[in-house]
């Protein structure tokens, strides 16, 4: 069973709704690429209902922008093919963990939407839809979350024990390999499930943080930001607020794959043709609206749940406050030129 760590719900200070601008920049960057993929690669049949699914939708509003963009692209393709899309009905299914704040999601649905909406709770690391029922599958900034922490990294007897760290950035080769193996298993399950659900000629579009194969051995930006959370936890251990053993037993279930790792899993499955695997860089937070404090708020909106589950509310609050006190150091890192947030854009066609 996949572990569930949904984004912060509601519309409060630490909510994902108010702290997901960077993810929106990433999906906005891909708008043109998505339109091109739909125009050139998607098979369309006017009869019946056209189903789109967002796997890992969270609470909005980013998912709504993405769905409207894809529907417009489908309609434009119909026009280019001389087809009448007036009788085409769109069904959009929003999927996320059962603990996701679907109330906030559906309360903020656009009133002028062009589709029927449904919520489908459950982990996307299993089958969720009937066979050959999806025309267009989409996932943005969700698949970097593994189904669970790799078992080896919290095992003191393992060569991959990740002592004193909460992520694989800067860790031993054994730790990195444990994460890579878990990603390969999880992505294999995801691809296999979607192969059952997407009809022949349908598309799957994936957007996620990734690392070029040529830079896989280098420290990466998001991992360095995780290191600031790690150092704040270690500060709390030094102060006696938590036991270091608690940190040793915890690792973030997040992995940023290389393009070759993605290609390997897809080709092993064999049900999809790879139309595109490319890298793109979202707008730099240095030149945009994200400063150090904003980055910490973004991290909290996405990770409050997992830290609170393992360490409790009080420790999590103290950890983020300590990280905020390191804003100057984080700002220096963001402005140093070493910050390079790269996203992987994947388009697959169901054979």
PDB file of C-alpha atoms in Angstrom, residues 26 55 300 335:
ATOM      1  CA  UNK A  26       6.380  24.759 -14.595  1.00  0.00           C
ATOM      2  CA  UNK A  55      -3.238  12.042 -11.620  1.00  0.00           C
ATOM      3  CA  UNK A 300       5.871  23.623   3.878  1.00  0.00           C
ATOM      4  CA  UNK A 335      21.296  33.991  -6.056  1.00  0.00           C
TER       5      UNK A 335
END
